[in-house]
């Protein structure tokens, strides 16, 4: 059984990496493509993933196939096209790390995916089926994508959709809107960027934009990413804001949204889509925003995804971790055997008030806590609740889902 199966583009992102001695830009060939970026992050978190798509039977296609296999993504659904070359994207990075794309895709192998190429066995044996709009730009991939979505719904799978709009790939932006509305109408989990929701709904009021989306969609969870401003999760009657993790080390924002999306899917895999509370949604956004921040400090995406311990450390040491004055010295990680062996992180000597470690045999605290004593609660990937004896919970950070 696979946790997530994704369908779509797998391509090469040529990202500038300095200049030659002659002053010419030097581009590095990075494996890319939004669906596989999502799968790469999920695989690193311990989930089982598979990809459905097509690359060229050329040097770059073989490079991509070897890359996803090395990462641990199943390539059972990957097809090699002997007639059409692998799709290429030139990524121009701005000073603030934002990007502009130029695609070599007329045609590219990814849009040659035919309905008969889709491995239905993977869809039958997954929990979440994820896709984006790039596989809807051209035929035959558009028909293949819709057939896969229909089959996933028939199988009762959760559907995840990220528009990931690239305007230059559409001959007609009205066609793009129609295709993106299709994805929104079919999905259970929607990740959409701030500029996409404004372009699609005609309003920069995200609450109003989500209301417009909900008139046409039954998506249970809608997450709006705001770039440097953080993110918002809309779930039932809840609206939860996730603070951004800003970094002066940002060099490339490629894959940040995909990283966010992957961590949301990890949360859903562990918690489901029913009866979620505000605190859970806050924890989901905390972890997802932290992960997205890390990936912006690296070039590329598929091969640059952060490890779960990096994300935990990044999230723990940030002041935004909770709103009640609980600083990073109030937290530490204890990784369980199922994910990270017996690896432990204990705070420095100066923080003895927060060094109580539970006994693995009895479940008791190993020593009496100090005035603000606390103890960790195990979860799948680490820490992670901070409690005090003399006051209520002041920050519940249970990233068991991610």
Short mmCIF file of C-alpha atoms in Angstrom, two decimals:
data_model
loop_
_atom_site.label_atom_id
_atom_site.label_comp_id
_atom_site.label_asym_id
_atom_site.label_seq_id
_atom_site.Cartn_x
_atom_site.Cartn_y
_atom_site.Cartn_z
CA UNK A 1 0.00 0.00 0.00
CA UNK A 2 1.29 3.44 -0.95
CA UNK A 3 0.57 6.49 1.16
CA UNK A 4 0.64 8.94 -1.75
CA UNK A 5 0.68 8.47 -5.52
CA UNK A 6 1.23 11.58 -7.65
CA UNK A 7 0.75 12.09 -11.37
CA UNK A 8 2.26 14.83 -13.50
CA UNK A 9 5.48 16.39 -14.74
CA UNK A 10 9.00 15.20 -14.01
CA UNK A 11 11.54 17.50 -15.61
CA UNK A 12 14.90 19.22 -15.36
CA UNK A 13 15.09 22.62 -13.67
CA UNK A 14 18.15 24.48 -14.94
CA UNK A 15 18.94 26.86 -12.08
CA UNK A 16 21.65 29.50 -12.32
CA UNK A 17 24.63 28.69 -10.14
CA UNK A 18 27.03 31.58 -10.56
CA UNK A 19 28.85 32.80 -13.64
CA UNK A 20 31.70 31.49 -15.74
CA UNK A 21 35.09 33.17 -15.96
CA UNK A 22 33.74 34.91 -19.05
CA UNK A 23 30.81 36.33 -17.12
CA UNK A 24 28.23 33.99 -18.64
CA UNK A 25 25.56 32.44 -16.41
CA UNK A 26 26.20 28.83 -15.43
CA UNK A 27 23.09 26.66 -15.00
CA UNK A 28 22.89 23.51 -12.88
CA UNK A 29 20.62 20.65 -13.97
CA UNK A 30 18.34 19.93 -11.01
CA UNK A 31 15.67 17.19 -11.03
CA UNK A 32 12.30 18.89 -10.63
CA UNK A 33 8.57 18.85 -11.21
CA UNK A 34 6.00 19.71 -8.55
CA UNK A 35 4.43 16.25 -8.08
CA UNK A 36 7.80 14.59 -7.48
CA UNK A 37 8.89 17.44 -5.21
CA UNK A 38 5.90 16.56 -3.04
CA UNK A 39 6.76 12.85 -3.14
CA UNK A 40 10.40 13.49 -2.31
CA UNK A 41 9.48 15.36 0.87
CA UNK A 42 6.97 12.68 1.89
CA UNK A 43 9.47 9.90 1.26
CA UNK A 44 11.97 11.65 3.49
CA UNK A 45 9.35 11.74 6.24
CA UNK A 46 8.93 7.98 6.04
CA UNK A 47 5.87 7.66 3.82
CA UNK A 48 5.63 5.24 0.91
CA UNK A 49 5.20 7.02 -2.43
CA UNK A 50 4.94 6.33 -6.17
CA UNK A 51 4.98 8.47 -9.30
CA UNK A 52 3.00 8.26 -12.55
CA UNK A 53 4.36 10.19 -15.50
CA UNK A 54 6.51 10.22 -18.62
CA UNK A 55 10.04 11.36 -19.43
CA UNK A 56 12.12 11.07 -22.57
CA UNK A 57 14.26 8.04 -23.23
CA UNK A 58 17.29 10.32 -23.19
CA UNK A 59 20.10 11.35 -20.87
CA UNK A 60 17.93 13.63 -18.74
CA UNK A 61 15.06 11.15 -18.58
CA UNK A 62 17.35 8.42 -17.31
CA UNK A 63 18.88 10.85 -14.84
CA UNK A 64 15.41 11.64 -13.49
CA UNK A 65 14.43 7.99 -13.27
CA UNK A 66 17.59 7.14 -11.35
CA UNK A 67 17.07 10.11 -9.05
CA UNK A 68 13.58 9.20 -7.90
CA UNK A 69 14.61 5.57 -7.40
CA UNK A 70 17.57 6.66 -5.31
CA UNK A 71 15.31 8.85 -3.16
CA UNK A 72 12.91 5.96 -2.61
CA UNK A 73 9.97 6.97 -4.83
CA UNK A 74 8.57 4.01 -6.75
CA UNK A 75 9.12 4.37 -10.51
CA UNK A 76 6.63 1.66 -11.37
CA UNK A 77 4.42 4.25 -13.10
CA UNK A 78 7.25 6.03 -14.93
CA UNK A 79 7.22 5.67 -18.74
CA UNK A 80 10.14 6.47 -21.08
CA UNK A 81 9.12 8.02 -24.41
CA UNK A 82 11.40 7.08 -27.31
CA UNK A 83 10.19 9.86 -29.59
CA UNK A 84 9.83 12.97 -27.41
CA UNK A 85 12.56 14.43 -25.21
CA UNK A 86 12.39 15.20 -21.51
CA UNK A 87 10.85 18.54 -20.62
CA UNK A 88 13.30 21.27 -19.56
CA UNK A 89 12.73 24.44 -17.54
CA UNK A 90 15.12 27.37 -17.24
CA UNK A 91 14.64 28.96 -13.81
CA UNK A 92 15.67 32.59 -13.53
CA UNK A 93 16.10 33.47 -9.86
CA UNK A 94 15.48 37.05 -8.73
CA UNK A 95 17.35 38.85 -5.96
CA UNK A 96 14.67 37.97 -3.40
CA UNK A 97 14.76 34.27 -4.35
CA UNK A 98 11.54 34.36 -6.40
CA UNK A 99 11.55 32.80 -9.86
CA UNK A 100 10.67 33.22 -13.49
CA UNK A 101 10.33 30.11 -15.69
CA UNK A 102 11.08 29.45 -19.35
CA UNK A 103 9.94 26.01 -20.55
CA UNK A 104 11.15 23.83 -23.41
CA UNK A 105 8.02 21.74 -23.83
CA UNK A 106 6.60 21.92 -27.36
CA UNK A 107 6.20 19.10 -26.96
CA UNK A 108 7.82 17.64 -23.87
CA UNK A 109 7.62 14.01 -22.79
CA UNK A 110 5.46 14.79 -19.74
CA UNK A 111 2.49 15.92 -21.85
CA UNK A 112 2.66 12.71 -23.92
CA UNK A 113 1.32 10.60 -21.06
CA UNK A 114 -1.57 8.59 -22.50
CA UNK A 115 -4.52 7.14 -20.63
CA UNK A 116 -3.23 3.64 -21.32
CA UNK A 117 0.08 4.61 -19.68
CA UNK A 118 -1.54 5.25 -16.30
CA UNK A 119 -0.77 2.46 -13.83
CA UNK A 120 -4.14 1.87 -12.20
CA UNK A 121 -2.65 -0.61 -9.77
CA UNK A 122 -0.80 2.23 -8.05
CA UNK A 123 -4.01 4.23 -7.68
CA UNK A 124 -5.86 1.20 -6.32
CA UNK A 125 -3.19 0.78 -3.66
CA UNK A 126 -2.78 4.32 -2.38
CA UNK A 127 -4.40 6.51 0.27
CA UNK A 128 -3.97 9.92 -1.39
CA UNK A 129 -3.84 10.72 -5.11
CA UNK A 130 -2.14 14.04 -5.85
CA UNK A 131 -1.98 16.08 -9.06
CA UNK A 132 -1.55 19.61 -10.40
CA UNK A 133 -2.60 21.66 -13.40
CA UNK A 134 0.50 21.22 -15.56
CA UNK A 135 -0.68 17.81 -16.70
CA UNK A 136 -3.91 19.48 -17.87
CA UNK A 137 -2.32 21.94 -20.31
CA UNK A 138 -2.13 19.62 -23.34
CA UNK A 139 -3.36 16.34 -24.74
CA UNK A 140 -3.04 13.44 -24.29
CA UNK A 141 -1.88 14.11 -20.70
CA UNK A 142 -5.03 16.07 -19.84
CA UNK A 143 -7.31 13.14 -20.67
CA UNK A 144 -4.98 10.73 -18.86
CA UNK A 145 -5.02 12.95 -15.77
CA UNK A 146 -8.80 13.19 -15.67
CA UNK A 147 -9.13 9.44 -16.15
CA UNK A 148 -6.75 8.88 -13.23
CA UNK A 149 -8.68 11.31 -11.01
CA UNK A 150 -11.97 9.63 -11.88
CA UNK A 151 -10.52 6.22 -11.07
CA UNK A 152 -9.07 7.44 -7.77
CA UNK A 153 -12.47 8.80 -6.75
CA UNK A 154 -14.12 5.52 -7.69
CA UNK A 155 -11.61 3.76 -5.45
CA UNK A 156 -12.53 6.09 -2.58
CA UNK A 157 -9.11 7.76 -2.38
CA UNK A 158 -8.50 11.24 -1.04
CA UNK A 159 -7.73 13.66 -3.86
CA UNK A 160 -5.14 16.40 -3.42
CA UNK A 161 -4.75 19.26 -5.90
CA UNK A 162 -2.25 22.10 -6.25
CA UNK A 163 -2.88 24.40 -9.27
CA UNK A 164 0.81 25.37 -9.50
CA UNK A 165 -0.11 27.84 -12.25
CA UNK A 166 2.52 28.54 -14.91
CA UNK A 167 0.81 31.00 -17.26
CA UNK A 168 3.35 30.66 -20.08
CA UNK A 169 2.42 27.00 -20.53
CA UNK A 170 -1.19 27.78 -21.43
CA UNK A 171 -2.21 28.90 -24.89
CA UNK A 172 -5.39 30.33 -23.43
CA UNK A 173 -5.72 31.49 -19.81
CA UNK A 174 -9.48 30.91 -19.90
CA UNK A 175 -8.66 27.29 -20.64
CA UNK A 176 -6.30 27.41 -17.66
CA UNK A 177 -9.10 28.66 -15.41
CA UNK A 178 -11.43 25.92 -16.61
CA UNK A 179 -8.80 23.26 -15.95
CA UNK A 180 -7.97 24.61 -12.49
CA UNK A 181 -11.63 24.82 -11.54
CA UNK A 182 -11.88 21.17 -12.60
CA UNK A 183 -9.12 20.24 -10.15
CA UNK A 184 -10.67 22.30 -7.37
CA UNK A 185 -14.07 20.68 -7.89
CA UNK A 186 -12.58 17.19 -7.72
CA UNK A 187 -10.28 17.52 -4.71
CA UNK A 188 -10.62 16.92 -0.98
CA UNK A 189 -7.43 18.82 -0.12
CA UNK A 190 -6.54 22.05 -1.92
CA UNK A 191 -3.28 23.96 -1.71
CA UNK A 192 -3.44 27.27 -3.57
CA UNK A 193 -1.08 30.27 -3.61
CA UNK A 194 -2.16 33.82 -2.83
CA UNK A 195 -1.60 35.06 -6.39
CA UNK A 196 -3.48 32.06 -7.79
CA UNK A 197 -6.56 32.63 -5.66
CA UNK A 198 -6.60 36.31 -6.66
CA UNK A 199 -6.21 35.44 -10.37
CA UNK A 200 -8.89 32.75 -10.19
CA UNK A 201 -11.55 34.48 -8.08
CA UNK A 202 -10.85 38.13 -8.86
CA UNK A 203 -10.40 39.16 -5.24
CA UNK A 204 -7.38 39.67 -2.99
CA UNK A 205 -9.58 39.05 0.04
CA UNK A 206 -8.67 35.43 0.82
CA UNK A 207 -11.75 34.84 2.96
CA UNK A 208 -13.96 35.95 0.08
CA UNK A 209 -11.87 33.93 -2.37
CA UNK A 210 -12.32 30.79 -0.29
CA UNK A 211 -16.06 31.42 -0.09
CA UNK A 212 -16.15 31.59 -3.90
CA UNK A 213 -14.16 28.35 -4.12
CA UNK A 214 -16.43 26.59 -1.67
CA UNK A 215 -19.43 27.34 -3.86
CA UNK A 216 -17.90 25.04 -6.49
CA UNK A 217 -15.86 22.66 -4.36
CA UNK A 218 -16.43 20.18 -1.56
CA UNK A 219 -12.79 20.30 -0.49
CA UNK A 220 -12.60 19.73 3.26
CA UNK A 221 -9.30 21.52 3.67
CA UNK A 222 -8.16 24.60 1.74
CA UNK A 223 -4.67 25.93 2.44
CA UNK A 224 -3.61 29.30 1.08
CA UNK A 225 0.14 29.94 0.94
CA UNK A 226 1.20 33.57 1.30
CA UNK A 227 4.92 33.36 0.57
CA UNK A 228 6.83 35.54 3.03
CA UNK A 229 3.62 36.25 4.92
CA UNK A 230 2.96 32.66 6.02
CA UNK A 231 -0.11 30.57 5.29
CA UNK A 232 -3.78 30.15 6.15
CA UNK A 233 -5.72 26.93 6.59
CA UNK A 234 -9.50 26.89 6.10
CA UNK A 235 -11.18 23.82 7.55
CA UNK A 236 -14.93 23.64 8.22
CA UNK A 237 -15.59 26.80 10.24
CA UNK A 238 -11.98 27.22 11.33
CA UNK A 239 -9.52 29.71 9.89
CA UNK A 240 -5.98 29.29 11.19
CA UNK A 241 -2.98 31.47 10.37
CA UNK A 242 0.54 30.04 10.21
CA UNK A 243 3.39 32.47 10.84
CA UNK A 244 6.22 32.52 8.29
CA UNK A 245 9.75 31.34 8.97
CA UNK A 246 11.84 34.06 7.32
CA UNK A 247 15.46 33.38 6.48
CA UNK A 248 18.24 35.68 5.34
CA UNK A 249 19.80 32.64 3.69
CA UNK A 250 17.05 32.29 1.04
CA UNK A 251 18.58 31.56 -2.37
CA UNK A 252 15.82 29.79 -4.32
CA UNK A 253 12.10 29.40 -3.61
CA UNK A 254 11.68 26.51 -6.07
CA UNK A 255 9.75 23.75 -4.35
CA UNK A 256 8.74 25.73 -1.25
CA UNK A 257 5.03 25.35 -2.00
CA UNK A 258 5.50 21.67 -2.81
CA UNK A 259 7.32 21.15 0.49
CA UNK A 260 4.45 22.83 2.31
CA UNK A 261 1.95 20.69 0.42
CA UNK A 262 3.80 17.47 1.27
CA UNK A 263 3.80 18.18 4.97
CA UNK A 264 0.07 18.91 4.90
CA UNK A 265 -0.51 15.56 3.21
CA UNK A 266 1.61 13.90 5.89
CA UNK A 267 -0.63 15.47 8.50
CA UNK A 268 -3.75 14.18 6.74
CA UNK A 269 -2.27 10.69 6.45
CA UNK A 270 -1.82 10.56 10.22
CA UNK A 271 -4.91 12.46 11.36
CA UNK A 272 -7.45 12.10 8.58
CA UNK A 273 -9.82 14.86 7.46
CA UNK A 274 -12.52 14.56 10.09
CA UNK A 275 -12.91 16.35 13.43
CA UNK A 276 -9.67 18.32 13.27
CA UNK A 277 -9.18 20.99 15.91
CA UNK A 278 -7.62 24.43 15.77
CA UNK A 279 -4.52 23.33 17.69
CA UNK A 280 -3.92 20.50 15.24
CA UNK A 281 -4.18 22.87 12.30
CA UNK A 282 -1.76 25.27 13.97
CA UNK A 283 0.73 22.44 14.43
CA UNK A 284 0.28 21.40 10.80
CA UNK A 285 1.06 24.90 9.54
CA UNK A 286 3.96 25.31 11.95
CA UNK A 287 5.70 22.22 10.63
CA UNK A 288 4.81 22.86 6.97
CA UNK A 289 6.01 26.47 7.08
CA UNK A 290 9.25 25.48 8.80
CA UNK A 291 9.96 22.85 6.16
CA UNK A 292 9.22 25.24 3.30
CA UNK A 293 11.56 27.81 4.83
CA UNK A 294 14.44 25.36 4.93
CA UNK A 295 14.11 24.34 1.30
CA UNK A 296 14.38 27.98 0.18
CA UNK A 297 17.96 28.05 1.48
CA UNK A 298 18.98 25.42 -1.08
CA UNK A 299 18.97 25.20 -4.85
CA UNK A 300 16.62 22.77 -6.54
CA UNK A 301 13.89 20.83 -4.80
CA UNK A 302 13.69 17.06 -5.29
CA UNK A 303 17.22 16.51 -3.98
CA UNK A 304 17.11 19.36 -1.46
CA UNK A 305 14.24 18.39 0.82
CA UNK A 306 14.92 18.78 4.55
CA UNK A 307 15.04 15.83 6.91
CA UNK A 308 12.43 15.58 9.62
CA UNK A 309 14.95 16.25 12.40
CA UNK A 310 16.00 19.46 10.63
CA UNK A 311 12.41 20.61 10.46
CA UNK A 312 11.78 19.84 14.12
CA UNK A 313 14.91 21.70 15.16
CA UNK A 314 14.01 24.67 12.94
CA UNK A 315 10.47 24.78 14.30
CA UNK A 316 11.48 24.36 17.95
CA UNK A 317 14.05 27.13 18.01
CA UNK A 318 11.82 29.76 16.42
CA UNK A 319 10.09 32.35 18.58
CA UNK A 320 6.83 31.90 16.68
CA UNK A 321 6.47 28.39 18.08
CA UNK A 322 3.76 29.57 20.44
CA UNK A 323 2.15 32.75 21.60
CA UNK A 324 2.51 32.36 25.35
CA UNK A 325 6.17 33.04 25.90
CA UNK A 326 7.36 29.47 25.56
CA UNK A 327 10.86 29.86 24.14
CA UNK A 328 13.02 27.34 22.38
CA UNK A 329 14.72 26.46 25.68
CA UNK A 330 11.43 24.98 26.80
CA UNK A 331 11.58 22.23 24.18
CA UNK A 332 13.73 19.35 23.24
CA UNK A 333 13.40 16.33 21.02
CA UNK A 334 13.23 12.68 21.87
CA UNK A 335 13.00 10.58 18.75
CA UNK A 336 11.24 7.26 18.93
CA UNK A 337 12.69 3.97 17.78
CA UNK A 338 10.33 3.64 14.81
CA UNK A 339 11.76 6.64 13.00
CA UNK A 340 15.15 7.75 14.23
CA UNK A 341 16.44 4.97 16.47
CA UNK A 342 17.53 6.04 19.95
CA UNK A 343 18.81 9.44 18.91
CA UNK A 344 18.17 11.99 21.62
CA UNK A 345 18.66 15.71 21.96
CA UNK A 346 18.89 17.08 25.48
CA UNK A 347 19.01 20.81 26.24
CA UNK A 348 22.14 22.41 27.69
CA UNK A 349 23.05 22.28 31.39
CA UNK A 350 21.64 25.77 31.88
CA UNK A 351 18.16 24.40 31.22
CA UNK A 352 17.92 21.73 33.89
CA UNK A 353 14.33 22.67 34.65
CA UNK A 354 13.36 21.03 31.35
CA UNK A 355 15.44 17.86 31.34
CA UNK A 356 12.91 15.41 32.70
CA UNK A 357 13.03 12.29 30.53
CA UNK A 358 10.22 9.70 30.89
CA UNK A 359 11.21 6.23 31.95
CA UNK A 360 10.79 3.86 29.00
CA UNK A 361 9.78 1.02 31.32
CA UNK A 362 7.38 2.63 33.73
CA UNK A 363 6.36 5.77 31.90
CA UNK A 364 7.23 7.80 35.00
CA UNK A 365 9.31 10.93 34.99
CA UNK A 366 12.92 10.17 35.80
CA UNK A 367 13.22 13.07 38.26
CA UNK A 368 11.06 15.62 39.96
CA UNK A 369 10.71 18.66 37.75
CA UNK A 370 11.83 22.11 38.81
CA UNK A 371 9.66 25.18 39.23
CA UNK A 372 8.69 25.16 35.55
CA UNK A 373 9.33 21.46 35.05
CA UNK A 374 8.16 19.85 31.84
CA UNK A 375 8.34 16.52 30.14
CA UNK A 376 8.03 15.38 26.54
CA UNK A 377 5.32 13.26 25.01
CA UNK A 378 6.40 10.80 22.34
CA UNK A 379 5.04 11.00 18.82
CA UNK A 380 5.95 9.58 15.46
CA UNK A 381 8.71 12.03 14.60
CA UNK A 382 9.77 13.45 17.84
CA UNK A 383 8.76 15.80 20.66
CA UNK A 384 6.50 16.93 21.85
CA UNK A 385 4.39 18.55 24.09
CA UNK A 386 5.56 21.15 26.55
CA UNK A 387 3.62 21.11 29.81
CA UNK A 388 4.09 22.88 33.10
CA UNK A 389 3.04 21.80 36.57
CA UNK A 390 1.62 25.10 37.75
CA UNK A 391 -0.25 26.41 34.72
CA UNK A 392 -2.21 25.14 31.71
CA UNK A 393 -0.65 23.93 28.48
CA UNK A 394 1.35 26.76 26.95
CA UNK A 395 2.15 25.33 23.59
CA UNK A 396 1.11 21.91 22.37
CA UNK A 397 3.45 20.91 19.61
CA UNK A 398 2.59 17.37 18.63
CA UNK A 399 3.96 16.82 15.14
CA UNK A 400 2.98 13.17 15.20
CA UNK A 401 1.58 13.62 11.76
CA UNK A 402 4.61 14.90 9.96
#
